[in-house]
PDB file of C-alpha atoms and ligand atoms in Angstrom:
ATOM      1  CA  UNK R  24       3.103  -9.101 -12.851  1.00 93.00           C
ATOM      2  CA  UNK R  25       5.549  -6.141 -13.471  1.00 96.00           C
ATOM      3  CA  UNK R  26       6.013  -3.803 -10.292  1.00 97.00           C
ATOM      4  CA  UNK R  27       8.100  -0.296 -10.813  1.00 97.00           C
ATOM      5  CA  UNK R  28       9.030   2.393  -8.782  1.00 98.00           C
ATOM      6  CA  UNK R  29       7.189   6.345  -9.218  1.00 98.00           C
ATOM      7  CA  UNK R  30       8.174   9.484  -8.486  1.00 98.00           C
ATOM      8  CA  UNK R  31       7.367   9.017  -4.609  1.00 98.00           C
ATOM      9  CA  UNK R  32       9.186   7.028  -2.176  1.00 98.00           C
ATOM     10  CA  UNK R  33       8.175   3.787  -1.475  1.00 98.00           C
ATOM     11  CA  UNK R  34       5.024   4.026  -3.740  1.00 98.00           C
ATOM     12  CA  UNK R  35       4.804   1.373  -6.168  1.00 98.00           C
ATOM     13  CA  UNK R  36       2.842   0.581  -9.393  1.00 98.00           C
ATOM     14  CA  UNK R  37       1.618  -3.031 -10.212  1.00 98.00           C
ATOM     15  CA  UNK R  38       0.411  -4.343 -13.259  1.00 97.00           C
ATOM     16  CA  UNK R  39      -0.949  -8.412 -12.938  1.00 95.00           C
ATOM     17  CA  UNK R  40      -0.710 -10.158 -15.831  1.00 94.00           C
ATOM     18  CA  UNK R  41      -3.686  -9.928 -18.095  1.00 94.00           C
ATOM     19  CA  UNK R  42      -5.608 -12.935 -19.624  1.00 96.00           C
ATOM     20  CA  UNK R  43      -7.512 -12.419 -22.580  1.00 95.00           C
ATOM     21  CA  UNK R  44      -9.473 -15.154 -24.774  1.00 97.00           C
ATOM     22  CA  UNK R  45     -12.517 -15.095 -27.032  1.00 97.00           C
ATOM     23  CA  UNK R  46     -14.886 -14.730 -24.005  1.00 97.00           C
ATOM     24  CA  UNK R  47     -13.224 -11.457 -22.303  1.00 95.00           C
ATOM     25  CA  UNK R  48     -10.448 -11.887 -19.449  1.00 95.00           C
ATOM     26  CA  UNK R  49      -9.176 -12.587 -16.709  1.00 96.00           C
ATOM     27  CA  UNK R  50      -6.794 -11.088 -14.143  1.00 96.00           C
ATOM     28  CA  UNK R  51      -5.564 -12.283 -10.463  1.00 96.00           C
ATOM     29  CA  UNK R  52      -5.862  -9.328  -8.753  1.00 97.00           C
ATOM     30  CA  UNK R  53      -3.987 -10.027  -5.561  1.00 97.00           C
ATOM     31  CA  UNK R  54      -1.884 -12.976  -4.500  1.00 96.00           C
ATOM     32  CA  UNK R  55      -0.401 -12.951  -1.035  1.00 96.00           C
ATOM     33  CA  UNK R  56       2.668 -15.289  -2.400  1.00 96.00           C
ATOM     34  CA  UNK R  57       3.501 -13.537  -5.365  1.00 96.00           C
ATOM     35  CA  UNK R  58       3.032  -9.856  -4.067  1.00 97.00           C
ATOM     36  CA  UNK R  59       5.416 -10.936  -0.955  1.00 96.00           C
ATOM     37  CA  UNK R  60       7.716 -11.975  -3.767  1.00 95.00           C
ATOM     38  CA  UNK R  61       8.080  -8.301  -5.304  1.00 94.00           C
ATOM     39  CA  UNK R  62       8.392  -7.167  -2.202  1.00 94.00           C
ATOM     40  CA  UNK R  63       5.047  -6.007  -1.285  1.00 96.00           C
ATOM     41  CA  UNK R  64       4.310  -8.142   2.448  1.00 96.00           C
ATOM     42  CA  UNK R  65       1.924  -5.862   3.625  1.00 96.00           C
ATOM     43  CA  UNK R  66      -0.589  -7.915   5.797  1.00 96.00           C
ATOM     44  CA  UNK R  67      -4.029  -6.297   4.432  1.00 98.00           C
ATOM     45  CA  UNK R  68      -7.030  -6.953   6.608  1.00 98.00           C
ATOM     46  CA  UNK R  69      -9.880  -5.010   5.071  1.00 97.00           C
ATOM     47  CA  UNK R  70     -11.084  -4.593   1.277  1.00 98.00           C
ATOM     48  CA  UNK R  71     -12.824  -1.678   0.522  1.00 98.00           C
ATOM     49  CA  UNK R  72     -14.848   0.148  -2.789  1.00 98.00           C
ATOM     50  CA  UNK R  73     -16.722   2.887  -3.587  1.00 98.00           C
ATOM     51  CA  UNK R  74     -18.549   3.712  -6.549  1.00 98.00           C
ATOM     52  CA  UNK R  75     -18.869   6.962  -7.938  1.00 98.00           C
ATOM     53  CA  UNK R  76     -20.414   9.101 -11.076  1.00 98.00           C
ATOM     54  CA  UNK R  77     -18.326  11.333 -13.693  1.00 98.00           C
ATOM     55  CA  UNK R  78     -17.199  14.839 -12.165  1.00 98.00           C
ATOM     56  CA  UNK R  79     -16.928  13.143  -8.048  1.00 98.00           C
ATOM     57  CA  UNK R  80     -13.615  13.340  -6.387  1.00 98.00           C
ATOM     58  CA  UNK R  81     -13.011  11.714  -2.948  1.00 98.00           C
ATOM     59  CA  UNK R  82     -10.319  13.111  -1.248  1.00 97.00           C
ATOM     60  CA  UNK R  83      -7.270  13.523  -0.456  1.00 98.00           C
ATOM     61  CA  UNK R  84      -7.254  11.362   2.558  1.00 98.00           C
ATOM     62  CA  UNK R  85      -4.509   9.356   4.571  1.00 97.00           C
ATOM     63  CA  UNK R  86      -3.503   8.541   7.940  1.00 97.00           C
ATOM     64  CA  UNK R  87       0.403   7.683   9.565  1.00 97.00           C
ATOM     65  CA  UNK R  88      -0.545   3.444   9.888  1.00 97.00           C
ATOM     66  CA  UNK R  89      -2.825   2.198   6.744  1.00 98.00           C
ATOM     67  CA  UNK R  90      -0.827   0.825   3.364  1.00 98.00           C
ATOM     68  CA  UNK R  91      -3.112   0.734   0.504  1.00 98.00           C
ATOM     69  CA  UNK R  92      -3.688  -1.158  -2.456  1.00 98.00           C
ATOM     70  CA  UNK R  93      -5.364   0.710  -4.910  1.00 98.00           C
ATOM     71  CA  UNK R  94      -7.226  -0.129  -8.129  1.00 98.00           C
ATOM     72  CA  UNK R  95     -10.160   0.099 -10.259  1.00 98.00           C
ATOM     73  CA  UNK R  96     -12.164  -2.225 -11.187  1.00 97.00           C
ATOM     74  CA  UNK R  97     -14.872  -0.533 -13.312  1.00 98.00           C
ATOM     75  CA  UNK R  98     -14.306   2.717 -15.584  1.00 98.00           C
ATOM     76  CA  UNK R  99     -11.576   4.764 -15.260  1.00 98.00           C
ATOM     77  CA  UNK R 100     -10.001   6.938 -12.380  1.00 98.00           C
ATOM     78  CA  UNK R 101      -7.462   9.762 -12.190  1.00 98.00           C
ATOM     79  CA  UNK R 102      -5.301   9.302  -8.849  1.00 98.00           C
ATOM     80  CA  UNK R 103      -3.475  11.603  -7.009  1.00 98.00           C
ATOM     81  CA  UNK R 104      -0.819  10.762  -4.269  1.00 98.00           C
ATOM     82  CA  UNK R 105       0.950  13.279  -2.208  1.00 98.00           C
ATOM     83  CA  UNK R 106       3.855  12.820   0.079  1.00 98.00           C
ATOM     84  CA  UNK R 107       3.285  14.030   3.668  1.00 98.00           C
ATOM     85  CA  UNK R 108       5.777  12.233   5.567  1.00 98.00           C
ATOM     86  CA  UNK R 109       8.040  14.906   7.316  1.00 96.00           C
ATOM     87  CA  UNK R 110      10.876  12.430   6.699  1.00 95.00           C
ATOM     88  CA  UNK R 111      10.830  11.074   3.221  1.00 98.00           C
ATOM     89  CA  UNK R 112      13.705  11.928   0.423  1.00 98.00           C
ATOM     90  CA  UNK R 113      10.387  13.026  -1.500  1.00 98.00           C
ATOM     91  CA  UNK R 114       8.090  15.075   1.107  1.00 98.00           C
ATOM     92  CA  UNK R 115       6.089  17.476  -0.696  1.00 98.00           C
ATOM     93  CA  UNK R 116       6.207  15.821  -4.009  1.00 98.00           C
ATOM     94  CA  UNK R 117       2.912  14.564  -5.739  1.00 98.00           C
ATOM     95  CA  UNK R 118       2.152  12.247  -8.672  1.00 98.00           C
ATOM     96  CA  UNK R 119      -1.074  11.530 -10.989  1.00 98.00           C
ATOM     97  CA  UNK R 120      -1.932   7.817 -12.480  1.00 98.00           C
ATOM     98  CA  UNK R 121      -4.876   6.869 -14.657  1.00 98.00           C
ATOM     99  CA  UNK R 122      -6.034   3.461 -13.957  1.00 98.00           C
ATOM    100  CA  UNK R 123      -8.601   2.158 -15.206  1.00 97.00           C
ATOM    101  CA  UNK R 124     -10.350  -1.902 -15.788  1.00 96.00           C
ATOM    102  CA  UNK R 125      -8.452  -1.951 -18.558  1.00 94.00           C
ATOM    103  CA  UNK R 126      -4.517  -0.799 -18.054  1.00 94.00           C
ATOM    104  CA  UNK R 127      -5.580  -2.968 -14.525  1.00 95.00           C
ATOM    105  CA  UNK R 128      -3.060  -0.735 -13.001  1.00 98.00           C
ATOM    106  CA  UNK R 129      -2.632  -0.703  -8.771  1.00 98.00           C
ATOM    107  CA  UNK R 130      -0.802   1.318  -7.186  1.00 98.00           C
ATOM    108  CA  UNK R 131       0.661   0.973  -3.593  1.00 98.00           C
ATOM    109  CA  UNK R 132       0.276   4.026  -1.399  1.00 98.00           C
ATOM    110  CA  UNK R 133       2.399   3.782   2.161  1.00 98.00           C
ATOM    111  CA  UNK R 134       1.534   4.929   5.198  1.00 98.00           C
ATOM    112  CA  UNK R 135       1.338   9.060   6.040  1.00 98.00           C
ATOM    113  CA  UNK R 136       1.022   9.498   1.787  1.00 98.00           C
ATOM    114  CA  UNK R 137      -2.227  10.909   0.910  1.00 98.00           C
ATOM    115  CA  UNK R 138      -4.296   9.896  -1.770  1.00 98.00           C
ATOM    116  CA  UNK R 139      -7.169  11.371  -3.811  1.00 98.00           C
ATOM    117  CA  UNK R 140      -8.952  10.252  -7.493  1.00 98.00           C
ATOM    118  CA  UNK R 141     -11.432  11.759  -9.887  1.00 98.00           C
ATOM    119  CA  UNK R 142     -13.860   9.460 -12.162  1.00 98.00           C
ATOM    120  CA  UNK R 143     -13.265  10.035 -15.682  1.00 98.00           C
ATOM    121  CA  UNK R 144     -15.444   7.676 -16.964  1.00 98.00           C
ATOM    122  CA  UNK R 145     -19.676   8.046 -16.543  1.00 98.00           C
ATOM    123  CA  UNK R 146     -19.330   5.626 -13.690  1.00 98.00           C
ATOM    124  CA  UNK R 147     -15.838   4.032 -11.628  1.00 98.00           C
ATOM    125  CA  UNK R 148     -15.383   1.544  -8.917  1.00 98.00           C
ATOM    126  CA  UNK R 149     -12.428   1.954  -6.852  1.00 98.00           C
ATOM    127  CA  UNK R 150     -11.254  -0.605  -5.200  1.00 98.00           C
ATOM    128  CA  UNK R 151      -8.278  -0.399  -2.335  1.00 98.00           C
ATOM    129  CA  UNK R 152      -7.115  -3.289  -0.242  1.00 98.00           C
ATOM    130  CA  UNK R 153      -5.809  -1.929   3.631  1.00 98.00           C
ATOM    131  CA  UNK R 154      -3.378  -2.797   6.334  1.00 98.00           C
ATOM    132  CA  UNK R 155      -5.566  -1.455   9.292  1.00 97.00           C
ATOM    133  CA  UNK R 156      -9.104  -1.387  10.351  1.00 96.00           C
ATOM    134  CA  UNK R 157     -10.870   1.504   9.696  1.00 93.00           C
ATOM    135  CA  UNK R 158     -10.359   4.208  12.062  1.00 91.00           C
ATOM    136  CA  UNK R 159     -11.876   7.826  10.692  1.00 89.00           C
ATOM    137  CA  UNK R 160     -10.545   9.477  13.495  1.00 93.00           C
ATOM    138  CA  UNK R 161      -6.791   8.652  12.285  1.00 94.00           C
ATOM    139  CA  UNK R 162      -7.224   9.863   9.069  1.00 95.00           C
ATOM    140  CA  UNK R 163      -5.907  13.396   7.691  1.00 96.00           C
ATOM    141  CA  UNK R 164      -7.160  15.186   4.558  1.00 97.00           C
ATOM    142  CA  UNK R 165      -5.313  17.444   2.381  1.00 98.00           C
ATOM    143  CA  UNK R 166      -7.696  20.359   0.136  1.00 98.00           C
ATOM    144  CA  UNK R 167      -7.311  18.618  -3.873  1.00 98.00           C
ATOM    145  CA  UNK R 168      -6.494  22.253  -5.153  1.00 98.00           C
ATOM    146  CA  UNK R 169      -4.498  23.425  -2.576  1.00 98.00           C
ATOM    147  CA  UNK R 170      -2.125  25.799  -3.830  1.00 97.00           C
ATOM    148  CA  UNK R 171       0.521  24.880  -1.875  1.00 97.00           C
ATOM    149  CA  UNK R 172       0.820  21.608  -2.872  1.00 97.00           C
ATOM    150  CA  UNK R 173      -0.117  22.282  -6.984  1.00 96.00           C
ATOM    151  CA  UNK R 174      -1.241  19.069  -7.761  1.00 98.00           C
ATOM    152  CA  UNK R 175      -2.941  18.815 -11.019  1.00 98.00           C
ATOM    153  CA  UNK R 176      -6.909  17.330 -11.847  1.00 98.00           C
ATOM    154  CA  UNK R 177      -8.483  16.387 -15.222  1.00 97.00           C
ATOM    155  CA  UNK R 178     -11.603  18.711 -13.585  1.00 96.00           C
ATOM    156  CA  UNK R 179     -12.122  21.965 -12.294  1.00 94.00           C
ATOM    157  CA  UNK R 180     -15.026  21.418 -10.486  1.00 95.00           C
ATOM    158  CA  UNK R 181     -15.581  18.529  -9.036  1.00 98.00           C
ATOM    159  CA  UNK R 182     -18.367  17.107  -6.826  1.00 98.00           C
ATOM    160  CA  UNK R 183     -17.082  16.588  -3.264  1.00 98.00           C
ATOM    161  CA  UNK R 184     -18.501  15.825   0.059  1.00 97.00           C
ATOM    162  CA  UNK R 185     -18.992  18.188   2.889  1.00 95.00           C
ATOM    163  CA  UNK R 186     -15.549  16.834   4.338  1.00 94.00           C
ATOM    164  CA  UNK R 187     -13.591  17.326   0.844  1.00 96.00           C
ATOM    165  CA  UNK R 188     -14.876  20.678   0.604  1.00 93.00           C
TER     166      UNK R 188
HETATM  167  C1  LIG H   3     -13.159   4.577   4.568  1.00 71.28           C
HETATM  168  C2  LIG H   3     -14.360   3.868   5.124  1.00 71.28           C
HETATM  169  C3  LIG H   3     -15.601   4.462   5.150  1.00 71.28           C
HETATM  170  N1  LIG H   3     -16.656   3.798   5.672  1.00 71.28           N
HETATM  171  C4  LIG H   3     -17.971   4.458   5.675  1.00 71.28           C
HETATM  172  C5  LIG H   3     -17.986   5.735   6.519  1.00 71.28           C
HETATM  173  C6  LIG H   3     -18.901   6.668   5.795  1.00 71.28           C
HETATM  174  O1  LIG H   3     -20.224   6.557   6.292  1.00 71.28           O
HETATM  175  C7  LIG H   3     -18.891   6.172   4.357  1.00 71.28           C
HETATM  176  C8  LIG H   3     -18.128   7.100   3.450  1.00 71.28           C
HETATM  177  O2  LIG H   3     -16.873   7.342   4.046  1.00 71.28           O
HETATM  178  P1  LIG H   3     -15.987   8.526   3.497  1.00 71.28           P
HETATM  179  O3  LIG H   3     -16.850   9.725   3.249  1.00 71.28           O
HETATM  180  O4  LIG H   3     -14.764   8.670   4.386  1.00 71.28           O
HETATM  181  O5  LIG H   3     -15.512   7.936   2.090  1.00 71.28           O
HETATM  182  P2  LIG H   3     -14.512   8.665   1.065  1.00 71.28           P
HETATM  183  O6  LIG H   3     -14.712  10.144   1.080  1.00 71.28           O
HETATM  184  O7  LIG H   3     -14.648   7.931  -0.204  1.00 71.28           O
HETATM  185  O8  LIG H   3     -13.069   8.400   1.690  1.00 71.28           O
HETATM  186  C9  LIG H   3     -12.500   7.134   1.607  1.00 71.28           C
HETATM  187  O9  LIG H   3     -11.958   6.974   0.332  1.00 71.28           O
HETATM  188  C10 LIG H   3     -10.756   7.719   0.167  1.00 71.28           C
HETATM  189  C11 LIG H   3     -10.346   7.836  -1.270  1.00 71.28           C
HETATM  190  C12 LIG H   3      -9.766   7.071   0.999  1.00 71.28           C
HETATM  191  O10 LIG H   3      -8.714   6.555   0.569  1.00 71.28           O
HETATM  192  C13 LIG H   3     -10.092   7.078   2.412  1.00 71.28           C
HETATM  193  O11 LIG H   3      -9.428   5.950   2.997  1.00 71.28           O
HETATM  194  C14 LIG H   3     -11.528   6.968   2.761  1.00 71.28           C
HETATM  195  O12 LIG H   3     -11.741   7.963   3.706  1.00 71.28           O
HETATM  196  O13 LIG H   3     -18.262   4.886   4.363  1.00 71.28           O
HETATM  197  C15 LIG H   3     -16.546   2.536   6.204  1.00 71.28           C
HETATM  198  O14 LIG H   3     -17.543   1.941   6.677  1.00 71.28           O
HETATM  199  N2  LIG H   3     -15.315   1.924   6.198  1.00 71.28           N
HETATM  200  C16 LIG H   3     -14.213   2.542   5.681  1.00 71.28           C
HETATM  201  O15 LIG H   3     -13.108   1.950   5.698  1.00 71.28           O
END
């Protein structure tokens, strides 16, 4: 399992360790000892994926309580996290990962950071692990191509909901 630092503050990248043999493979996708280990002791309590279709992109969304564990576990998935915390060294600041169910990579998004993705494959499942129970009313979302916070998208015109738009 190798864990790194990004661009942001206090969001992390994880990469488990990948098992391959003749049949396919096989990867442990979250273990409360290990994770705790590197330094990642969030106490999740809710599991969460949605599945979406080439050209959809859900969000940016984020409230000031949830941590989230993000992967995907089918296809592949442009992410976007942007800093909204009025006190972090890195406020403002956004950063794009491609993860996909075959770089297996998860990414750790704190609390008050917003996060967004785009499928890039025909079909994706993302997959996100959380430290609080839902609670829409909590949650803030940020316009994808807001100018004011430039953050870049493999689209241009992506399919959003009613709430995105
Ligand atoms: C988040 C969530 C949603 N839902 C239900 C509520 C709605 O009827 C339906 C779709 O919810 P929503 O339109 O908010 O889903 P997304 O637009 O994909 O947003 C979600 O995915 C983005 C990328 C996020 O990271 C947010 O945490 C989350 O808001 O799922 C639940 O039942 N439980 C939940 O925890």
């Amino acid at each position: 399992m190798i864990v790194d630092k990004s661009e942001i503050d206090g969001v992390l990248t994880v990469t488990p360790g990948i098992f391959e043999d003749y049949r396919g493979y096989y990867v442990e996708t979250y273990n409360q000892h290990d994770y705790q280990a590197a330094g990642i002791a969030v106490p999740f309590v809710q599991d969460d994926i949605s599945v979406s279709r080439r050209g959809v992109l859900r969000g940016l969304h984020g409230d000031a309580k949830t941590w989230k564990l993000i992967s995907c576990l089918s296809g592949e998935i442009y992410l976007a996290v942007l800093d909204c915390r009025d006190c972090s060294p890195t406020k403002g600041a956004w950063q794009g990962f491609t993860i996909s169910d075959r770089n297996r990579m998860q990414v750790l998004v704190p609390p008050g950071v917003a996060n967004g993705h785009a499928i890039l494959s025909e079909r994706a499942i993302f997959h996100y692990k959380q430290s609080e129970y839902y609670d829409p009313g909590s949650q803030f979302t940020v316009k994808w191509n807001d100018p004011a916070h430039g953050i870049w998208w493999p689209l241009s015109d992506p399919i959003l909901s009613q709430r995105d738009r």
